[in-house]
CSV table of C-alpha atoms in Angstrom, one decimal:
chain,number,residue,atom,x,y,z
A,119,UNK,CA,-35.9,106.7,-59.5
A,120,UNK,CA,-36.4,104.9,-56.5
A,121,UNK,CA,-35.2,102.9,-53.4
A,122,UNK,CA,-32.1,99.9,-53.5
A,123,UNK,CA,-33.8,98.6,-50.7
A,124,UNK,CA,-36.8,99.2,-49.3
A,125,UNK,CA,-38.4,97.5,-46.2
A,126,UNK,CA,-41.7,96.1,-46.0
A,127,UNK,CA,-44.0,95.6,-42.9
A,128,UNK,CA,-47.9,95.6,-41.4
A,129,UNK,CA,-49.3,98.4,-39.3
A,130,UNK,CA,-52.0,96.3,-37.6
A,131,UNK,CA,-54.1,97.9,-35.2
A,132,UNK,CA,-56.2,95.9,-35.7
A,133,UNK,CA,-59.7,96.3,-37.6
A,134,UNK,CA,-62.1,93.5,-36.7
A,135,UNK,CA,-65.7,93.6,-37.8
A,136,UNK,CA,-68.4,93.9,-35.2
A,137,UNK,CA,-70.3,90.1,-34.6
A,138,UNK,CA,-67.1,88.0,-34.8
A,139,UNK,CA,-65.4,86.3,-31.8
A,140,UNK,CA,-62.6,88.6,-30.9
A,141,UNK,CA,-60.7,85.6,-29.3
A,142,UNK,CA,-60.3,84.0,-32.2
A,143,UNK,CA,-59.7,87.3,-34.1
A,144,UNK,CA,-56.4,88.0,-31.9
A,145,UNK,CA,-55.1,84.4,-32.7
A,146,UNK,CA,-55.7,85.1,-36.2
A,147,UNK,CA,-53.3,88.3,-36.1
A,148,UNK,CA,-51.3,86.2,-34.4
A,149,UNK,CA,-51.3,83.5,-37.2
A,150,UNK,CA,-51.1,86.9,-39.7
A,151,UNK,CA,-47.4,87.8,-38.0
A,152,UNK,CA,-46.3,83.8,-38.4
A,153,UNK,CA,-47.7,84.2,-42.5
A,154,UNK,CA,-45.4,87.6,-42.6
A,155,UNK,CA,-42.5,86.2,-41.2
A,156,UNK,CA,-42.6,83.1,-43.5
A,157,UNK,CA,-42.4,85.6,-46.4
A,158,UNK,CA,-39.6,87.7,-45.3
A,159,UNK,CA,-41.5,91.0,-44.2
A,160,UNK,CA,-39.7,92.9,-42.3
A,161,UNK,CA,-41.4,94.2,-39.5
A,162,UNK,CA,-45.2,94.9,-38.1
A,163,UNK,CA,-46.5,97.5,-35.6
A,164,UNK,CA,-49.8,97.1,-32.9
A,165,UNK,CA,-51.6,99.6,-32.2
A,166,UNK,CA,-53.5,100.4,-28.8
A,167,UNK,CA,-56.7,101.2,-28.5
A,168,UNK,CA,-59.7,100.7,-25.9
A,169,UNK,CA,-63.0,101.6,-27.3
A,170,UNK,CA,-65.4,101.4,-30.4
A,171,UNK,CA,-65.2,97.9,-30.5
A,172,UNK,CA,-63.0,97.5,-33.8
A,173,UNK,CA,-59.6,98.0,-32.9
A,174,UNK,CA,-59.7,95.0,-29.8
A,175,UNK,CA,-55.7,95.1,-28.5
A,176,UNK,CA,-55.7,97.3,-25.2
A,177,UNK,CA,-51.8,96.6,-24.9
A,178,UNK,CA,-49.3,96.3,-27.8
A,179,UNK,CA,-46.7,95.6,-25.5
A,180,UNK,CA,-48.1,91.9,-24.3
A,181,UNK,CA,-49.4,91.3,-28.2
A,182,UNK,CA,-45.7,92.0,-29.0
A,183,UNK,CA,-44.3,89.8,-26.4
A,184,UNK,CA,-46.8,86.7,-27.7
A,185,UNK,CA,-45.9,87.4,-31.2
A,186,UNK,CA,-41.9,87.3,-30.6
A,187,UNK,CA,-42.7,83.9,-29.1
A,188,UNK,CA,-44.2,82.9,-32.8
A,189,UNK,CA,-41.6,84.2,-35.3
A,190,UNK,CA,-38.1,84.6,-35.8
A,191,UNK,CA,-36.9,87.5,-37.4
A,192,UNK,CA,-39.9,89.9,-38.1
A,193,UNK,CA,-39.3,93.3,-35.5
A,194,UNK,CA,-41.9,94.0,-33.7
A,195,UNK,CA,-43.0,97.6,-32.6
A,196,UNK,CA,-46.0,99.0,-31.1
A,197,UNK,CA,-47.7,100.9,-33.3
A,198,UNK,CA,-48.6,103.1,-31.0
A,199,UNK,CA,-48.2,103.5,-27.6
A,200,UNK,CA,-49.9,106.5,-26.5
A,201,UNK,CA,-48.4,108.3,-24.4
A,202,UNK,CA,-51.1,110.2,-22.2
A,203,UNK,CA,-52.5,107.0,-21.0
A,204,UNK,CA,-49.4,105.9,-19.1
A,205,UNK,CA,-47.0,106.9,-16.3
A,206,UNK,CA,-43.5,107.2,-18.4
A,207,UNK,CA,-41.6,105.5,-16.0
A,208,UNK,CA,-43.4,102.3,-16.2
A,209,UNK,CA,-44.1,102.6,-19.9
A,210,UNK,CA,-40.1,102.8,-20.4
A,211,UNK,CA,-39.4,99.6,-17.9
A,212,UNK,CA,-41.9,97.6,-20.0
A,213,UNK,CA,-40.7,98.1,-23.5
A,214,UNK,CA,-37.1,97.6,-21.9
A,215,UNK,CA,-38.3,94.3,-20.7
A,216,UNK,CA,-39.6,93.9,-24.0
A,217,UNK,CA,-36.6,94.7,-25.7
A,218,UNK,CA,-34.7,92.2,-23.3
A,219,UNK,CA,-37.4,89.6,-24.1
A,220,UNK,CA,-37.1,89.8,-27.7
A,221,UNK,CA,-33.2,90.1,-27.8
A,222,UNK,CA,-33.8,93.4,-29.9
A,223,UNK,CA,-36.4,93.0,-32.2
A,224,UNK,CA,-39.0,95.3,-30.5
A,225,UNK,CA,-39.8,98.5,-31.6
A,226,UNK,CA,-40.9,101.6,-29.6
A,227,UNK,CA,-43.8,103.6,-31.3
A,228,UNK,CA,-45.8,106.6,-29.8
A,229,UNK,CA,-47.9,108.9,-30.2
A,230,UNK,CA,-50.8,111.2,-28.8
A,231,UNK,CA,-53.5,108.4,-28.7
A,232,UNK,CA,-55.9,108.6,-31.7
A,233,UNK,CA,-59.6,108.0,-30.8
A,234,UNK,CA,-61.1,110.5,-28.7
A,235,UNK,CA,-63.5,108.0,-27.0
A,236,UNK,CA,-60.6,106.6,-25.0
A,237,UNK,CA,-59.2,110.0,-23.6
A,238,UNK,CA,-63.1,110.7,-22.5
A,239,UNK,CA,-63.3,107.5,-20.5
A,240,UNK,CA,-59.9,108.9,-18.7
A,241,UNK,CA,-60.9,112.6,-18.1
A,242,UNK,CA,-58.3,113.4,-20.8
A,243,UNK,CA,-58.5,116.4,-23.1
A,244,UNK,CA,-58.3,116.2,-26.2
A,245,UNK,CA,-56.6,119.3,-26.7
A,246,UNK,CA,-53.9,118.5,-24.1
A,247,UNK,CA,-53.0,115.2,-25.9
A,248,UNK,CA,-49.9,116.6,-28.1
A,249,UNK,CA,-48.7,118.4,-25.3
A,250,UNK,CA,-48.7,115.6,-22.8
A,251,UNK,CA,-46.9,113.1,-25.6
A,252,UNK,CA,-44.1,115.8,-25.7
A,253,UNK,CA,-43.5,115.8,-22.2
A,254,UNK,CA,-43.8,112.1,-21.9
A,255,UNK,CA,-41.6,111.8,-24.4
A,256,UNK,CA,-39.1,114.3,-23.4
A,257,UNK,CA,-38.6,112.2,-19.9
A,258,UNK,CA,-39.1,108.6,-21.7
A,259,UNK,CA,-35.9,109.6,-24.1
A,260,UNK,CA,-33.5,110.9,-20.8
A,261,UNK,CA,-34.7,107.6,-19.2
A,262,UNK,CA,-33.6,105.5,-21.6
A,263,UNK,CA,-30.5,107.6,-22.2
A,264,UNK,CA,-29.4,108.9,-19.3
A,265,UNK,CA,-27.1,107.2,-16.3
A,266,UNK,CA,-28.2,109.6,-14.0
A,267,UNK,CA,-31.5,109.6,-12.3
A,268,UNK,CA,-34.5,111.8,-13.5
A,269,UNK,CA,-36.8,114.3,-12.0
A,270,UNK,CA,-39.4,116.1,-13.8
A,271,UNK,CA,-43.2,117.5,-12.5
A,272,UNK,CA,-45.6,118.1,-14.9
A,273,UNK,CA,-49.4,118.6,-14.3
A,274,UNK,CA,-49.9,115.0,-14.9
A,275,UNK,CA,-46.9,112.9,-13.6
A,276,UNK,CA,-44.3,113.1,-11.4
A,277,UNK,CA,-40.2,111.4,-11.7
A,278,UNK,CA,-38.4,111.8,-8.6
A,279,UNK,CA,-35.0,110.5,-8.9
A,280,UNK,CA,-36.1,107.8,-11.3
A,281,UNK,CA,-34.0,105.8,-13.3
A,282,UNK,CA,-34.1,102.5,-15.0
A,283,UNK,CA,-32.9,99.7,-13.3
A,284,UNK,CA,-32.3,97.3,-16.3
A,285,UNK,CA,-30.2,99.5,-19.2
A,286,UNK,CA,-31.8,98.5,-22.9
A,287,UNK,CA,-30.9,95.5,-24.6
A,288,UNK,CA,-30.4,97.5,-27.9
A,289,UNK,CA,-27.8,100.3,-27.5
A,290,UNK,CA,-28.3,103.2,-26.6
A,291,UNK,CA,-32.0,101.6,-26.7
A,292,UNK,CA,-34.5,99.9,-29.1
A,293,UNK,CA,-35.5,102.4,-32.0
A,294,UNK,CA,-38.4,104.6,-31.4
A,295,UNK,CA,-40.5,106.1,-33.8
A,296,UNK,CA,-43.5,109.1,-33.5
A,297,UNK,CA,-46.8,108.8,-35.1
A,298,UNK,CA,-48.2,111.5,-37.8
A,299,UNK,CA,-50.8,112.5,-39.6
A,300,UNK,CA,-51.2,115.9,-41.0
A,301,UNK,CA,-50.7,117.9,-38.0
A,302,UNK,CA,-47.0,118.6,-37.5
A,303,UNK,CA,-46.5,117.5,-34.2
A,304,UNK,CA,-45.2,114.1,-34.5
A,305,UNK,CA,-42.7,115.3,-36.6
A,306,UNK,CA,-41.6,118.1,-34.7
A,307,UNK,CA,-41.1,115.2,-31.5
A,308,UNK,CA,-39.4,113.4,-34.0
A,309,UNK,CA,-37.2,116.0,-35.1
A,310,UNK,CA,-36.6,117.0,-31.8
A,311,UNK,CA,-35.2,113.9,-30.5
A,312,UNK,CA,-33.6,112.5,-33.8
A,313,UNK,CA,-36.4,109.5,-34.3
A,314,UNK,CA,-38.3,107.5,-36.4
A,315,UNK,CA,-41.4,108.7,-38.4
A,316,UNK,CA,-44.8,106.9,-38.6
A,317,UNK,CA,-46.7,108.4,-41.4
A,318,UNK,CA,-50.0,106.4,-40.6
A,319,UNK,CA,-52.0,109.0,-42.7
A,320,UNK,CA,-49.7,108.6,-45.7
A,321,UNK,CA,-52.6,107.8,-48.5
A,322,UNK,CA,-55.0,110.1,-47.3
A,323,UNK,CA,-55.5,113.6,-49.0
A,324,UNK,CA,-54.4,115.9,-46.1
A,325,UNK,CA,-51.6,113.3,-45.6
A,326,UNK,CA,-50.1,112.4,-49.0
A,327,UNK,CA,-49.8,116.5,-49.3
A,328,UNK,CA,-48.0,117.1,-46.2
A,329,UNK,CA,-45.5,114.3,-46.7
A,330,UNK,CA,-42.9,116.5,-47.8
A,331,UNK,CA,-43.5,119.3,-45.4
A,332,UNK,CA,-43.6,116.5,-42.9
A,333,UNK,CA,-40.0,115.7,-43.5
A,334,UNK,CA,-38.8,119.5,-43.4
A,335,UNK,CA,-40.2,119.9,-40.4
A,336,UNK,CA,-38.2,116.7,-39.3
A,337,UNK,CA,-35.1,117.5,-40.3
A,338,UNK,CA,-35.8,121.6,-39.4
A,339,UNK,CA,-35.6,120.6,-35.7
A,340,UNK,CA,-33.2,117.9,-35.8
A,341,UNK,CA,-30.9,120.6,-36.9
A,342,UNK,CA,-31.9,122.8,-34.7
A,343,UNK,CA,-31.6,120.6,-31.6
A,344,UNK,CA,-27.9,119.3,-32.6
A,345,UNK,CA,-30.1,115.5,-34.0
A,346,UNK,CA,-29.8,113.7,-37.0
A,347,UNK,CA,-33.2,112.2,-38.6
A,348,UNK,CA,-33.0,109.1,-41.7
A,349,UNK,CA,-35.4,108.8,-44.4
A,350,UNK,CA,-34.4,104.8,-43.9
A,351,UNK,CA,-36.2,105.7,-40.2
A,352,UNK,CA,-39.7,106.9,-42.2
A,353,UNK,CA,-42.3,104.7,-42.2
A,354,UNK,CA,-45.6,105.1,-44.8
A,355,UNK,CA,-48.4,103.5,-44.1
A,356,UNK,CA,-51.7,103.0,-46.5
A,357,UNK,CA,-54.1,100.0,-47.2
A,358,UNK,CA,-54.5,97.3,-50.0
A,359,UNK,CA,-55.7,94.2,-51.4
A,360,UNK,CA,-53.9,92.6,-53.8
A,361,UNK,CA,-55.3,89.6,-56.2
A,362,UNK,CA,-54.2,88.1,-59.2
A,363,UNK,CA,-56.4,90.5,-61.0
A,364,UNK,CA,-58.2,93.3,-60.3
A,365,UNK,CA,-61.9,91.4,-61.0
A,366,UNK,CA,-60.7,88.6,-58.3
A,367,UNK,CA,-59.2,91.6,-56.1
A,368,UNK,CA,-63.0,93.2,-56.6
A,369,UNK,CA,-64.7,89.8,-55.4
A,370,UNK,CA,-62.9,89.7,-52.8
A,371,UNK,CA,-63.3,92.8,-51.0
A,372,UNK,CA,-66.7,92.5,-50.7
A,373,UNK,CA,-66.2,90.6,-48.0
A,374,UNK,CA,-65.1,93.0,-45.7
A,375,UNK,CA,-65.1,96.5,-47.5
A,376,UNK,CA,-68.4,97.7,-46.7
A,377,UNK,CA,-68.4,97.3,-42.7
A,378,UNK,CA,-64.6,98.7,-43.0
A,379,UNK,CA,-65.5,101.7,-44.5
A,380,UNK,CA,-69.1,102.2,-42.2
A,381,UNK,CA,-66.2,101.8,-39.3
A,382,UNK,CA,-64.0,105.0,-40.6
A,383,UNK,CA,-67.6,107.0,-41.4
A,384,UNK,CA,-69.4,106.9,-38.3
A,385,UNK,CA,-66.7,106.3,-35.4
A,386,UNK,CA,-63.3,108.4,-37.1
A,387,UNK,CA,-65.3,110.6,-38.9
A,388,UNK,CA,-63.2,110.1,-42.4
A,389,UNK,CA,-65.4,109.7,-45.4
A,390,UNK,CA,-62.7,108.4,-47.5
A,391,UNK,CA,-64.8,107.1,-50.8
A,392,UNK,CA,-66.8,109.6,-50.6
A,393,UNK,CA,-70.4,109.4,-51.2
A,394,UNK,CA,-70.5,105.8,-52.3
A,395,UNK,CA,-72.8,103.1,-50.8
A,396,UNK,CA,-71.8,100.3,-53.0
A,397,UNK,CA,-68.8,97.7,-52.5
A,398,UNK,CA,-67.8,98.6,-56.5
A,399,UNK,CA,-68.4,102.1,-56.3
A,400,UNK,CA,-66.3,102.0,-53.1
A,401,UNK,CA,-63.1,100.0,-54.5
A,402,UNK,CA,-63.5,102.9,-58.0
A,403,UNK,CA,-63.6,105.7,-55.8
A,404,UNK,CA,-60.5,104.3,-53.2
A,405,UNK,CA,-57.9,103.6,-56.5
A,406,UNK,CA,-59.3,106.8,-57.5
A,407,UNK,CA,-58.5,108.5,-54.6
A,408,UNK,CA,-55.4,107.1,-54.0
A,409,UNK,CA,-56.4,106.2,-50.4
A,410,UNK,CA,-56.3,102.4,-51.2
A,411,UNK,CA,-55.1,99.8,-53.5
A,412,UNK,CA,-57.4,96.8,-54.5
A,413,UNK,CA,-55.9,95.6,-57.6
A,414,UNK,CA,-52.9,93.9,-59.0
A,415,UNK,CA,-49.5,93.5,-58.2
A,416,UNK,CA,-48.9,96.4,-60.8
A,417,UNK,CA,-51.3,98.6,-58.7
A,418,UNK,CA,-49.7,97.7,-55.7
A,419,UNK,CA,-46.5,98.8,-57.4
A,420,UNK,CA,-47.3,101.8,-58.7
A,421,UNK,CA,-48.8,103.0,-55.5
A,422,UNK,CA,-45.6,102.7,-53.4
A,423,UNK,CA,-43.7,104.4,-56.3
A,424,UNK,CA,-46.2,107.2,-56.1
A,425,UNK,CA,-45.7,107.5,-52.5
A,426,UNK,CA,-41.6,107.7,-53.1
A,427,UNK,CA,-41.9,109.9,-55.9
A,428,UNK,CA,-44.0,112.4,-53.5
A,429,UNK,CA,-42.1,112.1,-50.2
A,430,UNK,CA,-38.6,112.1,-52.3
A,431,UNK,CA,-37.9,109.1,-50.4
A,432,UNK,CA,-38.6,106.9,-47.3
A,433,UNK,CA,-37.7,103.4,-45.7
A,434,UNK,CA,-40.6,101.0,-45.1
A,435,UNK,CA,-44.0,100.4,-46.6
A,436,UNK,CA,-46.3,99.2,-44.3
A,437,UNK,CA,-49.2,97.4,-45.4
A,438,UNK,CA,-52.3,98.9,-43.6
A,439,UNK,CA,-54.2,95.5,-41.9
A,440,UNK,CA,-58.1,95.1,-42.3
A,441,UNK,CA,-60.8,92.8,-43.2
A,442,UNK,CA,-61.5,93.8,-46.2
A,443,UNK,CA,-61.4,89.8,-47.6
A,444,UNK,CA,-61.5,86.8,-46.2
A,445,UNK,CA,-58.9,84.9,-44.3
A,446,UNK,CA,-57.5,82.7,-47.8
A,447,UNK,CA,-57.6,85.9,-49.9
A,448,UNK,CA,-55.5,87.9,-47.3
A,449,UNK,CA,-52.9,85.2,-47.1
A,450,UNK,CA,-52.4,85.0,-50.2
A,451,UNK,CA,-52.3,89.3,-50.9
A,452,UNK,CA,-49.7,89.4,-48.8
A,453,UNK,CA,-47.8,86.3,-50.4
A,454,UNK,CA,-48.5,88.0,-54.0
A,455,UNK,CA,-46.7,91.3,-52.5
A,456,UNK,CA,-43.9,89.1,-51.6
A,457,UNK,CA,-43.4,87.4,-54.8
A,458,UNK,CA,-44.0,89.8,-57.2
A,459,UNK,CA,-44.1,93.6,-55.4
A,460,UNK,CA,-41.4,93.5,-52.6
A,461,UNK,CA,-38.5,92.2,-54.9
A,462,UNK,CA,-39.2,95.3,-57.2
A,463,UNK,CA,-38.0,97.7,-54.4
A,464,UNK,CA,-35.2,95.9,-52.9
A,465,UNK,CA,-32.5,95.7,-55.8
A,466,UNK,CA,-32.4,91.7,-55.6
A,467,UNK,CA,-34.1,91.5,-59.5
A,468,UNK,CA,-31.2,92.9,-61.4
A,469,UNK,CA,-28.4,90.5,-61.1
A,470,UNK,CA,-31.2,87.4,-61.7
A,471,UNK,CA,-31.8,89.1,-65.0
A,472,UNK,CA,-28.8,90.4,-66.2
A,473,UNK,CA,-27.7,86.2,-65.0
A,474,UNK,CA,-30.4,84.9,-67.4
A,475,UNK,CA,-29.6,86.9,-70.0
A,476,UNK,CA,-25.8,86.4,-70.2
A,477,UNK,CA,-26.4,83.0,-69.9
A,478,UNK,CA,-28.8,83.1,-73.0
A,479,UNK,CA,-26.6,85.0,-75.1
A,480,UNK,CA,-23.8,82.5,-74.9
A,481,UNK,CA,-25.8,79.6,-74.6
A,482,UNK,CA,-24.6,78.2,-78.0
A,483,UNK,CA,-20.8,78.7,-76.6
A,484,UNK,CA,-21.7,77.0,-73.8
A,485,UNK,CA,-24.1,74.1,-74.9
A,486,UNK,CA,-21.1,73.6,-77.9
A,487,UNK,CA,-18.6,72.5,-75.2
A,488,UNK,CA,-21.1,70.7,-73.1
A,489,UNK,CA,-21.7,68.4,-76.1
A,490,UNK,CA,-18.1,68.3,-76.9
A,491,UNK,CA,-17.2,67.2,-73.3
A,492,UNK,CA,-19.9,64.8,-73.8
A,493,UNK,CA,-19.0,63.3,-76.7
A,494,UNK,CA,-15.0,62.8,-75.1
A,495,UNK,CA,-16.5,61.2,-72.1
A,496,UNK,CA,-18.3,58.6,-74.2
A,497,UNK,CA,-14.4,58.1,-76.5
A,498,UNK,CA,-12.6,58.0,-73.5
A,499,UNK,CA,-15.0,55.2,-71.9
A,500,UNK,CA,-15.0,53.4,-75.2
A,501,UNK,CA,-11.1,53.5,-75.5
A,502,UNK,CA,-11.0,52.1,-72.0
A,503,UNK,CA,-12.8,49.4,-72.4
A,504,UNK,CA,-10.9,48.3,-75.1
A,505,UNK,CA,-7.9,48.6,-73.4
A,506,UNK,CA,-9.1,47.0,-70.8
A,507,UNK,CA,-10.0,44.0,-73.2
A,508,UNK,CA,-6.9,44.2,-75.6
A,509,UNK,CA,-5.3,43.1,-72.2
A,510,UNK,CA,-7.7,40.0,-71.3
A,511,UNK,CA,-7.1,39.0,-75.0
């Protein structure tokens, strides 16, 4: 079994490699969303980040704003706001602009903040991050919900009688969506508020296990706090590469795979191929794995199957964005998954076929008549003309 129609998306954070010009590495993503919108994806989320040097966009929230300038119907979400490092207040008014700006296409995604460096550089604990997105959260929700003002004191930030000047653009507000990755607070914030789900650790081990439990949680305390949660609202989110065939997929991640995988090793700790030091060792042990897909359009398939048949079901794929291969060989993954992957998932294949094949079947009813039409168009011409000459004569 799976989905009638299942959405398709990026989650770009972005990864960049260390040595290139980060200017021109933003106006490349930007070039990236123009590409995905040409092809009919559906939506992509930016993350925010501010240290380690690989992950270069501070604030999703401007990124989205340049890319809604750029395209025309992908939705745009930041992918994710975390929540410690702002004020709610003025985090709310600026995705409400944002929604305004982009006449409802923007997206709301948060979550705890995921690299430790940044909450060191702001005196934040690490250990206090999950509790501060839930109470940022909590007042960001009644903000964008409520008609009356809002006053809440926490041990980081104050509301006194705040309230929203500009109401959304998207009723009751733009969609919002909570970040997970094995621990099960994001879907308990979820759950809590009735929200979206961003599974960003969806391919890794500890994720890909908790997917289901993820989900129960979700719906556990949407039940419990009088919410409703959608599985068209989850969001999955894993990496690949795609290539005609798997040898030109392998070529082409050496590229980029190497620094990719240092980046994950040394700055977020995940050793996810392993022990291997080797581009081809490195692609064996990903499929392997499950983490990845660098392969075919088959692999690419088989994956996102795998990932329905485990979560019992889900709403958007979202291609994890990296540097794995060059600028030409990333275009054209992403046009390969829209051609030949996307269209397997979205119920718009059967009709084409069962088309073709009826008109096969009958073709010799059909071609008959054809010819016979023809073949009167031709007598009734020639028995016009003489007519036509019968009465000269």
């Amino acid at each position: 079994m799976g989905p009638d129609r299942l959405n398709f998306g990026v989650f770009l954070a972005p990864f960049h490699r260390l040595g290139e010009n980060p200017t021109w590495s933003l106006h490349r993503d930007l070039e990236l969303l123009e590409h995905l919108d040409r092809l009919c994806y559906d939506e992509a989320w930016i993350g925010e980040h501010h240290s380690a040097g690989y992950e270069i966009i501070a604030s999703p929230e401007v990124f989205v704003a340049a890319a809604a300038e750029r395209t025309r119907h992908l939705r745009l979400g930041t992918g994710v706001s975390s929540l410690p490092y702002h004020h709610p207040l003025m985090l709310a008014d600026r995705m409400v602009l944002l929604d305004h700006l982009t006449r409802g296409r923007a997206m709301f995604g948060v979550g705890p903040g995921a690299l430790p460096s940044d909450a060191f550089m702001m005196g934040i604990d690490p250990l206090r991050q999950r509790e501060m997105m839930d109470e940022a959260l909590d007042a960001i929700v009644e903000l964008l919900t409520s008609d009356e003002p809002v006053t809440r004191e926490t041990s980081w930030f104050t509301l006194r009688d705040a309230r929203l000047q500009l109401r959304p653009y998207s009723r009751p507000h733009m969609e919002l969506a909570v970040a997970a990755q094995v621990s099960p607070a994001g879907p308990r914030a979820a759950g809590r508020h009735g929200l979206g789900l961003l599974s960003l650790g969806a391919t890794t081990l500890g994720g890909f296990d908790a997917l289901g439990h993820h989900w129960q949680i979700c719906e556990e305390l949407a039940a419990e706090h009088g919410r409703h949660v959608s599985r068209g609202s989850w969001r999955l989110v894993g990496p690949m590469h795609i290539a005609p065939t798997m040898d030109q997929a392998r070529k082409d991640v050496e590229f980029g795979l190497k620094a990719w995988v240092d980046y994950f090793l040394h700055v977020a700790a995940l050793p996810l191929v392993g022990n291997a030091v080797e581009v081809g060792d490195m692609v064996d042990a990903m499929n392997a794995n499950g983490y990845g897909v660098i392969g075919t359009p088959e692999d690419a398939a088989r994956q996102i199957q795998r990932l329905w048949d485990q979560s019992g079901g889900y709403g958007t794929y979202l291609f994890m964005a990296h540097d794995w291969a060059d600028r030409e060989a990333t275009l054209r993954s992403f046009e390969l998954v829209a051609r030949q992957v996307m269209p397997r998932f979205q119920g718009t294949l059967g009709r084409l076929a069962a088309s073709h094949a009826w008109a096969a079947e009958n073709r010799p009813t059909f071609i008959g008549r054809a010819v016979e039409a023809i073949g009167k168009a031709i007598q009734d011409h020639h028995a016009e003309r003489a007519g036509k000459q019968k009465e000269a004569s």
